[in-house]
mmCIF file of C-alpha atoms in Angstrom:
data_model
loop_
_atom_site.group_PDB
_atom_site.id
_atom_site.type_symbol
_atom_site.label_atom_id
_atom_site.label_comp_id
_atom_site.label_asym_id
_atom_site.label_seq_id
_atom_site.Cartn_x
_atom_site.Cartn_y
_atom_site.Cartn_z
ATOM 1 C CA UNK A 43 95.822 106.577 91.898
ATOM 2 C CA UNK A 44 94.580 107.993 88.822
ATOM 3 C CA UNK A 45 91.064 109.657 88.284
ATOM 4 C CA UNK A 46 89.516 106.476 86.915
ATOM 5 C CA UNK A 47 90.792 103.961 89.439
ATOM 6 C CA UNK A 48 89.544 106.645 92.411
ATOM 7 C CA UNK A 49 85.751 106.798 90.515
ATOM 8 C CA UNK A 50 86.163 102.769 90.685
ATOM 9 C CA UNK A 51 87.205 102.582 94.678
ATOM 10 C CA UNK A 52 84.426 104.933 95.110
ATOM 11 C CA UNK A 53 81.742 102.518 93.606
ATOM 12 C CA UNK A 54 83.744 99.789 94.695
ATOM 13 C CA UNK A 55 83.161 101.157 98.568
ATOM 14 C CA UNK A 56 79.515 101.598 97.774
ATOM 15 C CA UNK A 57 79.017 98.390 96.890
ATOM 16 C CA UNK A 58 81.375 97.297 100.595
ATOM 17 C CA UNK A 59 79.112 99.721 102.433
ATOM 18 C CA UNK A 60 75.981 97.850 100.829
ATOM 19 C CA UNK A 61 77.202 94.617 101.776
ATOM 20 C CA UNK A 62 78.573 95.493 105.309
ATOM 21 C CA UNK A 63 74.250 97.233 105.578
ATOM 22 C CA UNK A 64 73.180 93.967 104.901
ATOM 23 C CA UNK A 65 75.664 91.832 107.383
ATOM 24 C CA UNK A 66 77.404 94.131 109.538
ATOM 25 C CA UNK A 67 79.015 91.373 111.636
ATOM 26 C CA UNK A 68 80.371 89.649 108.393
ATOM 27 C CA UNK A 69 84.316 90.056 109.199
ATOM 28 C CA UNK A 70 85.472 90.055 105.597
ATOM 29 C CA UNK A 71 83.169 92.166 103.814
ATOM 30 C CA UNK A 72 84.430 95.018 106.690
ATOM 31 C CA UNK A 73 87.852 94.067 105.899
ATOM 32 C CA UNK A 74 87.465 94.387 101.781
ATOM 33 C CA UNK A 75 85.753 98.094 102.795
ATOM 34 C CA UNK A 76 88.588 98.889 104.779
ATOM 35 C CA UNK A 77 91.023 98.238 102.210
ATOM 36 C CA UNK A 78 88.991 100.053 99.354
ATOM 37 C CA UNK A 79 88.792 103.049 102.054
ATOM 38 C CA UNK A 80 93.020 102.493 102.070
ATOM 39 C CA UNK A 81 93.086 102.642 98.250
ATOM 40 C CA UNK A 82 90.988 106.157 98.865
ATOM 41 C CA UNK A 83 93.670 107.445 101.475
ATOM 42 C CA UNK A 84 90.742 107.370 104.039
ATOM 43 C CA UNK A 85 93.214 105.882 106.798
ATOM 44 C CA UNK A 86 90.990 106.829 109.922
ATOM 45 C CA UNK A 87 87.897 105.366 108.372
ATOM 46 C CA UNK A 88 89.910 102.542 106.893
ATOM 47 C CA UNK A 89 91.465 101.500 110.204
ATOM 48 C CA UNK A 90 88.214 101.616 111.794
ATOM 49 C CA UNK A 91 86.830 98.974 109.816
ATOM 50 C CA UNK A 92 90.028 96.713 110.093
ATOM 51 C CA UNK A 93 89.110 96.934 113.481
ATOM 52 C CA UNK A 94 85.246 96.394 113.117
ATOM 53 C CA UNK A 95 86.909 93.219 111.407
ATOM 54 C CA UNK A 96 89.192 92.045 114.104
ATOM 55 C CA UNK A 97 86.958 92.103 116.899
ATOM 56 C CA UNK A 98 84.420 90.322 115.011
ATOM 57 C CA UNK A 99 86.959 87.392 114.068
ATOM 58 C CA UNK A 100 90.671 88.199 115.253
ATOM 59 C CA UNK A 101 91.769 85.687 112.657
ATOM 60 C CA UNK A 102 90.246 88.043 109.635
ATOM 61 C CA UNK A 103 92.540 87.020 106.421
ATOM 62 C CA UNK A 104 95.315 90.016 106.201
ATOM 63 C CA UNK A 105 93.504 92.453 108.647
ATOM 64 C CA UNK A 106 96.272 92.468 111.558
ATOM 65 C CA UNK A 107 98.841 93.266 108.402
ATOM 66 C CA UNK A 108 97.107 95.230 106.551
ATOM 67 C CA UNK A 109 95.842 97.440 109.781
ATOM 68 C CA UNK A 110 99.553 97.695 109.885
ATOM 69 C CA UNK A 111 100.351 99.549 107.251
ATOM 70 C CA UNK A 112 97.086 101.769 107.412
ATOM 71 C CA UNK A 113 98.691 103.000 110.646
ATOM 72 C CA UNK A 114 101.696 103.542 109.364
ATOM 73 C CA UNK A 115 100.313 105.425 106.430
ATOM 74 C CA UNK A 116 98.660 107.708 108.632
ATOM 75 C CA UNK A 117 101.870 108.340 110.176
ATOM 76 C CA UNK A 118 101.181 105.718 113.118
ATOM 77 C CA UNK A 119 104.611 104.319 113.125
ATOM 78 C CA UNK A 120 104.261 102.381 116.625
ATOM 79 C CA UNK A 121 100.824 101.326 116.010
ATOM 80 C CA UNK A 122 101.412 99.978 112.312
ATOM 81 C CA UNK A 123 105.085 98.121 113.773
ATOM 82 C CA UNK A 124 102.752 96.748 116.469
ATOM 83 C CA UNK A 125 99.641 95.388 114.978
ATOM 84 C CA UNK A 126 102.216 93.834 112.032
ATOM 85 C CA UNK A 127 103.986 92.077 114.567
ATOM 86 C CA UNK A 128 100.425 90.561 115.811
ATOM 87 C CA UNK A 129 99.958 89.669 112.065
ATOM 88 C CA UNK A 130 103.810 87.777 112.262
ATOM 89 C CA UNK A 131 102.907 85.965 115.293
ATOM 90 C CA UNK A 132 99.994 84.805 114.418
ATOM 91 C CA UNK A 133 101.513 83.827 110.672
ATOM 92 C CA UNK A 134 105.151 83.683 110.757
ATOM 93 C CA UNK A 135 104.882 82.845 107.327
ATOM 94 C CA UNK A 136 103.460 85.327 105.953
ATOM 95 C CA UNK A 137 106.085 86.556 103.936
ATOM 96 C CA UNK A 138 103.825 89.755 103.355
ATOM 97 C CA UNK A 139 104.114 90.676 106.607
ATOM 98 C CA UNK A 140 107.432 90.121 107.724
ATOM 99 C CA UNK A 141 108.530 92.227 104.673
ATOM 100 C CA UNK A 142 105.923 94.975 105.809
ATOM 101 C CA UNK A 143 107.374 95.051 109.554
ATOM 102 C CA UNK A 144 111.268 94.555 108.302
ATOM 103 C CA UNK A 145 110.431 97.661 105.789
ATOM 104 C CA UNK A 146 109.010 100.225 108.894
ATOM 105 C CA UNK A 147 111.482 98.512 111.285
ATOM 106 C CA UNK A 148 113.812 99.757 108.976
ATOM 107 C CA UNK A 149 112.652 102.744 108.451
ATOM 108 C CA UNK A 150 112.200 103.636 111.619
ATOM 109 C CA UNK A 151 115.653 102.896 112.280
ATOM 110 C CA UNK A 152 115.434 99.204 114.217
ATOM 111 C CA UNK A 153 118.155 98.367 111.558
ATOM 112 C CA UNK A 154 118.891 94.461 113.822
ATOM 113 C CA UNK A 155 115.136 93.368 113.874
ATOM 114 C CA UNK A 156 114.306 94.707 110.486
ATOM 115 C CA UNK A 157 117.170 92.589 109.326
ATOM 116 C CA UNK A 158 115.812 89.640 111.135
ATOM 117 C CA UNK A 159 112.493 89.696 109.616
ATOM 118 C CA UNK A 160 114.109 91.237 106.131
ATOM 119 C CA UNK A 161 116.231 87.652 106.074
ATOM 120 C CA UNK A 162 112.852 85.985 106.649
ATOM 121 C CA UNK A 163 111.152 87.398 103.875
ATOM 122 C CA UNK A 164 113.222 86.315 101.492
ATOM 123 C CA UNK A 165 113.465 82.922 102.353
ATOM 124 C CA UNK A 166 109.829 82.702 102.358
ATOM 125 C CA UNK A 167 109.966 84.781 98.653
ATOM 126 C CA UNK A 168 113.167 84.271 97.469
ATOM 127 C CA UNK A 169 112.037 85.993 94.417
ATOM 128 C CA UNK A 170 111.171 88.839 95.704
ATOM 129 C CA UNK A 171 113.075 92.104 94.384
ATOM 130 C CA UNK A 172 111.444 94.130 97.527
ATOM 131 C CA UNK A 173 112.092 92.207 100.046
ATOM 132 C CA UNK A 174 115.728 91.635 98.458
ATOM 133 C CA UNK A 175 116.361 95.320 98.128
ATOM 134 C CA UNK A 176 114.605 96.396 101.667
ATOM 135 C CA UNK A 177 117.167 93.758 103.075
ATOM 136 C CA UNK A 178 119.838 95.613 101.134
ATOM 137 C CA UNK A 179 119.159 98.837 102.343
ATOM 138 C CA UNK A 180 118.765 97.566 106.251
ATOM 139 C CA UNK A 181 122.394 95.704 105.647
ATOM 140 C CA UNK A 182 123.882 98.778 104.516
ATOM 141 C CA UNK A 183 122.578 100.740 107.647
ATOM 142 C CA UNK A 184 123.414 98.624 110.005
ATOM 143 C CA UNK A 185 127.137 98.354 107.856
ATOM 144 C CA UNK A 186 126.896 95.023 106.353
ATOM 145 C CA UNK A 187 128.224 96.409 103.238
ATOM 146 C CA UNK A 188 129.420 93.278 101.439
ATOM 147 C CA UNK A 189 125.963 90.944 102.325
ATOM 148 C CA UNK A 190 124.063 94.265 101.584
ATOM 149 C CA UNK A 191 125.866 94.328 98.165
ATOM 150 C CA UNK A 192 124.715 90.645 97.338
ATOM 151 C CA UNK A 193 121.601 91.381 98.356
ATOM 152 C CA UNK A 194 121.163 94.461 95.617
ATOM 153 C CA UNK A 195 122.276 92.028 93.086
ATOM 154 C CA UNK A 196 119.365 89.483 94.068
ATOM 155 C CA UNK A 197 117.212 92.206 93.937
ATOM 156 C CA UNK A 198 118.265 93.549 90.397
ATOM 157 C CA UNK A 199 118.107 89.809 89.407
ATOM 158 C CA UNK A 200 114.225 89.452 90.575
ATOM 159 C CA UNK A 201 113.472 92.941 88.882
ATOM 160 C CA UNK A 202 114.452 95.684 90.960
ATOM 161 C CA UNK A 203 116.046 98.981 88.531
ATOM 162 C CA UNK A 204 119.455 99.633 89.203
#
């Protein structure tokens, strides 16, 4: 994030805090904060107010996912896989999601289940060169070579850089 779009989150979480002063039990405006605080790198605060959100209404648009990766950002690897697969129970098609827990499954070396959700992703974006190319890369690990192949050409075919 460059100097300009930080000045801009900072204002723009000025404004969130403002709103959240004015109606602090207002799920939504907690959960826009949170994600500005995200954009700042200020995970702890960030997943606070993802959580402020969630208690207030559990079914807060994106929270449970984007909680997720807040976590995992701030090198919460079992807490981000677990609150995304709240956010893929609750919405198994949320395409969003399922790539976001397929992508730290994977990483995290859960090369099966990341393939599982990986596969769902792109049938629910089948133009999507990340979820193509994360599906790739969890193929290849788990030594699908030849479907992990196809699945780099998809990818390069929806945008993804060779």
């Amino acid at each position: 994030v460059g100097i300009r779009e930080r000045r801009q989150a900072r204002r723009s979480a000025q404004v969130c805090r403002k709103a959240v002063g004015i109606a602090p039990k207002t799920a939504q405006w907690r959960a826009n904060l949170a994600h500005v605080l995200a954009t700042l790198q200020r995970y702890e605060e960030s997943a606070a107010e993802y959580r402020r959100a969630l208690a207030i209404r559990p079914d807060t648009p994106g929270a449970e996912s984007d909680l997720g990766m807040v976590l995992y950002n701030n090198d919460d690897a079992e807490g981000g896989i677990r609150h995304l697969r709240r956010a893929v129970r609750a919405n198994p098609d949320d395409g969003l999601s399922r790539l976001r827990l397929g992508t730290m499954l994977h990483y995290e070396g859960h090369h099966t289940e990341a393939i599982e959700h990986l596969r769902a992703a792109t049938e629910l974006q089948p133009a999507s060169a990340d979820a193509h190319g994360t599906l790739a890369m969890a193929l290849n690990a788990a030594g699908h070579t030849e479907e992990a192949q196809q699945e780099l050409e998809l990818a390069q075919r929806y945008g993804a850089k060779p």
